[in-house]
Amino acid sequence: QGSRSKVKVSLLHSRKMVSNMDVDAILVKLASKVRELEHPHQLLSILQGVCDMDPASLGRFSETMEAHRPEWQGDVQSSSCILSAVLSIGNNGDDDTLRCCQEAELVADISRRLPDTPCWLLKNPSRDSFLDARDEFLNCMVDGSVYFLFYSGHGCEIDGRFLFIPCAAKRSDDYISLGQLVAKIEDRVSGCRVIFCINACRNNIDKDKLTRDVYDFDNEYGNRNEYFYMFSTSSGSPAPDSLHDITVFSSKVADFIPKFQSVSTISSVLEDLR
């Protein structure tokens, strides 16, 4: 599946070596794989989960990755973290016990209080309406800006790829790949920072399979922009239950949106949210 899968395979093999090899030796082995990544800093979270590295080791590996940062992360980006636009999507489907649309409304209401920040709110979208909103969101993007997408609703993860499940979707062909959305952003702008906060299941209870086009055009990492991902649950797990009420995750996301107006780094906000 390309360089991303190669790195995953290397990391999985390295788990067996952690207890038998010096950590620095492992770092050298993994660092050699960093050059194959289009977006190397994304590897930190994978490392922490797979190898259980201590902070000092992660710090040394981070320094290695810093030496190979893509050129686009230079002076193109603005120092401001002010959100340029927000897309908030809620998808209850036919389940009246869920509060996904209410969560999307909450995030949209908070976002619309920000000065000069357009916000799109989409509730219970079909595949076509989801894609129309995506395209409208993409059309507003300009180089070097910050964008925020919130999604609360049905989703799944197949072969490590997250997919949104629109209303009335009957098969995986109707799903919308997060990686394909990122690929669209890559085609349009550069030097942007894009934040995804997603409250959805990341398991695959229906044992769905992906079509070839998702494999061919999926790219959750990109190389022209910087992407930040916050999920309410871990890979392979269902979303946390919170029937008849707003989830803690979505409530926290709404609380933290105004903080982007007054910070210089996105990661500082997301770390507090985490």
Short mmCIF file of C-alpha atoms in Angstrom, two decimals:
data_model
loop_
_atom_site.label_atom_id
_atom_site.label_comp_id
_atom_site.label_asym_id
_atom_site.label_seq_id
_atom_site.Cartn_x
_atom_site.Cartn_y
_atom_site.Cartn_z
CA GLN A 1 0.00 0.00 0.00
CA GLY A 2 2.96 2.35 -0.40
CA SER A 3 5.34 3.91 2.10
CA ARG A 4 2.73 4.25 4.87
CA SER A 5 2.12 0.49 4.99
CA LYS A 6 5.84 -0.24 4.79
CA VAL A 7 6.38 1.84 7.90
CA LYS A 8 3.50 0.12 9.71
CA VAL A 9 4.97 -3.29 8.90
CA SER A 10 8.40 -2.18 10.10
CA LEU A 11 6.91 -0.89 13.34
CA LEU A 12 4.98 -4.07 14.01
CA HIS A 13 8.12 -6.12 13.53
CA SER A 14 10.05 -3.76 15.79
CA ARG A 15 7.68 -4.47 18.70
CA LYS A 16 9.27 -7.89 19.09
CA MET A 17 12.73 -6.33 19.28
CA VAL A 18 12.11 -3.69 21.94
CA SER A 19 13.06 -5.94 24.83
CA ASN A 20 16.10 -7.41 23.10
CA MET A 21 17.67 -4.44 21.37
CA ASP A 22 18.92 -1.10 22.53
CA VAL A 23 16.25 1.57 21.96
CA ASP A 24 18.69 3.76 20.06
CA ALA A 25 19.31 0.92 17.61
CA ILE A 26 15.58 0.69 16.99
CA LEU A 27 15.41 4.43 16.46
CA VAL A 28 18.07 4.20 13.79
CA LYS A 29 16.12 1.43 12.08
CA LEU A 30 12.85 3.37 12.20
CA ALA A 31 14.47 6.66 11.25
CA SER A 32 15.56 5.08 7.99
CA LYS A 33 11.88 4.61 7.20
CA VAL A 34 11.00 8.23 7.88
CA ARG A 35 12.40 9.27 4.53
CA GLU A 36 9.74 7.12 2.87
CA LEU A 37 6.92 9.02 4.55
CA GLU A 38 5.28 11.99 2.90
CA HIS A 39 4.32 13.40 6.29
CA PRO A 40 6.82 12.10 8.86
CA HIS A 41 5.66 13.88 12.02
CA GLN A 42 2.46 11.82 11.95
CA LEU A 43 4.55 8.79 12.96
CA LEU A 44 4.87 9.97 16.56
CA SER A 45 1.44 8.73 17.60
CA ILE A 46 2.03 5.40 15.86
CA LEU A 47 5.35 4.98 17.64
CA GLN A 48 3.86 5.71 21.02
CA GLY A 49 1.14 3.11 20.56
CA VAL A 50 3.18 0.36 18.91
CA CYS A 51 6.55 0.55 20.61
CA ASP A 52 5.60 2.09 23.98
CA MET A 53 8.66 4.29 23.80
CA ASP A 54 9.61 6.42 26.74
CA PRO A 55 9.45 10.25 26.36
CA ALA A 56 13.22 10.61 25.97
CA SER A 57 13.30 8.10 23.11
CA LEU A 58 10.36 9.75 21.41
CA GLY A 59 12.14 13.07 21.78
CA ARG A 60 15.25 11.74 20.04
CA PHE A 61 13.17 10.25 17.27
CA SER A 62 11.25 13.54 16.91
CA GLU A 63 14.56 15.34 16.40
CA THR A 64 15.42 12.88 13.65
CA MET A 65 12.08 13.49 11.95
CA GLU A 66 12.50 17.24 12.31
CA ALA A 67 15.58 17.01 10.10
CA HIS A 68 13.38 15.56 7.33
CA ARG A 69 10.37 17.88 7.59
CA PRO A 70 8.85 18.63 4.16
CA GLU A 71 9.69 22.02 2.66
CA TRP A 72 6.02 23.09 2.74
CA GLN A 73 6.16 23.44 6.53
CA GLY A 74 8.42 26.48 6.22
CA ASP A 75 7.24 30.05 5.79
CA VAL A 76 4.02 29.32 3.89
CA GLN A 77 1.84 28.98 6.98
CA SER A 78 0.50 31.94 8.90
CA SER A 79 1.53 32.14 12.55
CA SER A 80 -2.13 32.64 13.46
CA CYS A 81 -4.38 29.75 14.46
CA ILE A 82 -7.58 31.70 13.86
CA LEU A 83 -10.07 29.45 12.08
CA SER A 84 -10.79 30.57 8.53
CA ALA A 85 -13.84 28.32 8.10
CA VAL A 86 -15.70 25.51 9.86
CA LEU A 87 -17.74 22.59 8.52
CA SER A 88 -19.91 20.86 11.14
CA ILE A 89 -21.75 17.63 10.23
CA GLY A 90 -24.19 15.62 12.33
CA ASN A 91 -25.60 12.27 11.27
CA ASN A 92 -28.14 10.51 13.49
CA GLY A 93 -29.39 8.39 10.63
CA ASP A 94 -32.64 6.74 11.69
CA ASP A 95 -31.57 6.42 15.35
CA ASP A 96 -33.53 8.95 17.40
CA THR A 97 -31.60 8.10 20.57
CA LEU A 98 -28.41 9.67 19.17
CA ARG A 99 -27.58 13.35 19.55
CA CYS A 100 -25.21 13.68 16.62
CA CYS A 101 -27.13 16.51 14.95
CA GLN A 102 -27.39 18.36 18.24
CA GLU A 103 -23.63 18.04 18.67
CA ALA A 104 -23.06 19.44 15.18
CA GLU A 105 -25.42 22.31 15.98
CA LEU A 106 -23.51 23.02 19.19
CA VAL A 107 -20.18 23.21 17.37
CA ALA A 108 -21.71 25.36 14.63
CA ASP A 109 -23.28 27.78 17.13
CA ILE A 110 -19.95 28.28 18.90
CA SER A 111 -18.09 28.67 15.59
CA ARG A 112 -20.52 31.30 14.31
CA ARG A 113 -19.70 33.50 17.28
CA LEU A 114 -16.12 33.78 16.04
CA PRO A 115 -15.43 36.92 13.98
CA ASP A 116 -15.14 36.45 10.22
CA THR A 117 -15.39 32.66 10.39
CA PRO A 118 -17.95 31.19 7.98
CA CYS A 119 -19.52 27.96 9.16
CA TRP A 120 -21.48 25.30 7.29
CA LEU A 121 -23.90 23.08 9.22
CA LEU A 122 -25.07 19.82 7.67
CA LYS A 123 -27.53 17.43 9.32
CA ASN A 124 -28.30 13.84 8.29
CA PRO A 125 -26.65 14.19 4.90
CA SER A 126 -27.07 11.81 2.00
CA ARG A 127 -23.92 10.96 0.12
CA ASP A 128 -24.63 13.64 -2.48
CA SER A 129 -25.35 16.39 0.06
CA PHE A 130 -22.23 15.41 2.02
CA LEU A 131 -20.10 15.73 -1.12
CA ASP A 132 -21.77 19.05 -2.04
CA ALA A 133 -20.94 20.46 1.40
CA ARG A 134 -17.40 19.12 1.09
CA ASP A 135 -16.93 20.88 -2.24
CA GLU A 136 -18.33 24.16 -0.91
CA PHE A 137 -15.95 23.92 2.04
CA LEU A 138 -13.04 23.22 -0.32
CA ASN A 139 -13.94 26.17 -2.53
CA CYS A 140 -13.48 28.60 0.37
CA MET A 141 -9.94 27.40 1.13
CA VAL A 142 -6.90 29.56 0.46
CA ASP A 143 -3.23 28.80 0.98
CA GLY A 144 -1.76 29.16 4.46
CA SER A 145 -5.02 29.24 6.43
CA VAL A 146 -6.57 27.10 9.20
CA TYR A 147 -9.72 25.02 8.73
CA PHE A 148 -11.84 22.90 11.07
CA LEU A 149 -14.11 19.96 10.28
CA PHE A 150 -16.32 18.41 12.96
CA TYR A 151 -18.23 15.20 12.38
CA SER A 152 -20.54 13.35 14.74
CA GLY A 153 -22.31 10.33 13.35
CA HIS A 154 -21.91 6.96 11.74
CA GLY A 155 -18.52 5.81 10.57
CA CYS A 156 -16.24 2.81 10.33
CA GLU A 157 -12.62 1.92 9.77
CA ILE A 158 -11.61 -0.59 7.11
CA ASP A 159 -8.00 -1.66 6.66
CA GLY A 160 -6.86 1.31 8.72
CA ARG A 161 -8.85 3.84 6.71
CA PHE A 162 -11.64 5.87 8.29
CA LEU A 163 -14.86 6.31 6.32
CA PHE A 164 -17.90 8.52 6.94
CA ILE A 165 -21.20 6.67 6.51
CA PRO A 166 -23.86 9.04 5.10
CA CYS A 167 -27.59 8.56 5.60
CA ALA A 168 -29.16 5.76 3.57
CA ALA A 169 -25.76 4.28 2.73
CA LYS A 170 -26.28 0.58 1.98
CA ARG A 171 -22.77 -0.56 1.06
CA SER A 172 -19.17 0.56 1.33
CA ASP A 173 -19.33 2.12 -2.16
CA ASP A 174 -21.63 4.74 -0.60
CA TYR A 175 -19.17 5.59 2.18
CA ILE A 176 -16.89 8.63 1.98
CA SER A 177 -13.21 8.16 2.75
CA LEU A 178 -11.43 10.63 5.02
CA GLY A 179 -8.30 10.02 2.95
CA GLN A 180 -10.10 11.01 -0.23
CA LEU A 181 -11.23 14.24 1.43
CA VAL A 182 -7.61 14.96 2.37
CA ALA A 183 -6.55 14.21 -1.22
CA LYS A 184 -9.06 16.80 -2.45
CA ILE A 185 -7.60 19.37 -0.05
CA GLU A 186 -4.10 18.50 -1.28
CA ASP A 187 -5.19 19.20 -4.85
CA ARG A 188 -6.55 22.63 -3.95
CA VAL A 189 -4.30 24.36 -1.39
CA SER A 190 -0.90 24.22 0.29
CA GLY A 191 0.54 25.42 3.59
CA CYS A 192 -2.80 25.02 5.39
CA ARG A 193 -3.51 23.44 8.73
CA VAL A 194 -6.67 21.35 8.79
CA ILE A 195 -8.20 20.00 12.01
CA PHE A 196 -10.52 16.98 12.01
CA CYS A 197 -12.51 16.23 15.18
CA ILE A 198 -14.52 13.05 14.63
CA ASN A 199 -17.00 11.40 16.99
CA ALA A 200 -17.80 8.11 15.26
CA CYS A 201 -17.24 4.38 15.43
CA ARG A 202 -13.92 3.12 14.12
CA ASN A 203 -14.74 -0.59 14.03
CA ASN A 204 -16.10 -2.63 11.13
CA ILE A 205 -18.92 -4.77 12.47
CA ASP A 206 -20.33 -5.45 8.99
CA LYS A 207 -16.97 -6.72 7.70
CA ASP A 208 -17.14 -4.32 4.77
CA LYS A 209 -14.52 -4.37 2.05
CA LEU A 210 -13.02 -1.37 0.30
CA THR A 211 -13.30 -0.77 -3.40
CA ARG A 212 -10.19 -0.34 -5.50
CA ASP A 213 -10.62 3.42 -5.94
CA VAL A 214 -10.40 4.00 -2.19
CA TYR A 215 -7.08 2.17 -2.10
CA ASP A 216 -5.79 4.08 -5.11
CA PHE A 217 -6.79 7.59 -4.01
CA ASP A 218 -6.80 7.40 -0.21
CA ASN A 219 -4.24 9.66 1.49
CA GLU A 220 -4.83 10.69 5.11
CA TYR A 221 -1.40 12.30 5.50
CA GLY A 222 -0.81 14.51 2.49
CA ASN A 223 2.39 16.41 1.81
CA ARG A 224 1.29 19.97 1.04
CA ASN A 225 -0.65 20.74 4.22
CA GLU A 226 -0.59 19.76 7.88
CA TYR A 227 -3.43 17.66 9.29
CA PHE A 228 -4.52 17.18 12.89
CA TYR A 229 -6.80 14.28 13.83
CA MET A 230 -8.82 13.95 17.03
CA PHE A 231 -11.13 10.93 17.37
CA SER A 232 -13.48 10.13 20.23
CA THR A 233 -12.32 6.52 20.25
CA SER A 234 -9.33 4.41 19.34
CA SER A 235 -8.82 2.53 16.09
CA GLY A 236 -11.00 -0.58 15.85
CA SER A 237 -13.40 0.52 18.61
CA PRO A 238 -17.02 1.70 18.62
CA ALA A 239 -17.84 5.27 19.59
CA PRO A 240 -18.54 5.82 23.32
CA ASP A 241 -22.22 5.55 24.21
CA SER A 242 -23.99 8.69 25.39
CA LEU A 243 -27.65 8.14 24.67
CA HIS A 244 -30.03 11.10 24.94
CA ASP A 245 -27.18 13.48 25.77
CA ILE A 246 -24.26 15.37 24.23
CA THR A 247 -21.06 13.31 24.45
CA VAL A 248 -18.18 14.55 26.56
CA PHE A 249 -15.96 14.59 23.47
CA SER A 250 -18.23 16.90 21.48
CA SER A 251 -18.86 19.14 24.46
CA LYS A 252 -15.11 19.56 24.96
CA VAL A 253 -14.58 20.27 21.27
CA ALA A 254 -17.16 23.05 21.41
CA ASP A 255 -15.52 24.50 24.53
CA PHE A 256 -12.09 24.57 22.90
CA ILE A 257 -13.03 26.13 19.54
CA PRO A 258 -12.73 29.75 20.81
CA LYS A 259 -9.22 29.01 22.08
CA PHE A 260 -7.90 28.79 18.54
CA GLN A 261 -8.33 32.57 18.35
CA SER A 262 -5.69 33.22 20.99
CA VAL A 263 -2.95 30.59 20.57
CA SER A 264 0.05 30.31 18.28
CA THR A 265 0.14 26.51 17.95
CA ILE A 266 -2.76 24.18 17.22
CA SER A 267 -1.12 21.32 19.08
CA SER A 268 -1.31 23.24 22.36
CA VAL A 269 -5.10 23.33 22.13
CA LEU A 270 -5.44 19.71 21.03
CA GLU A 271 -3.17 18.46 23.79
CA ASP A 272 -5.42 20.16 26.36
CA LEU A 273 -8.45 18.62 24.67
CA ARG A 274 -6.84 15.18 24.68
#
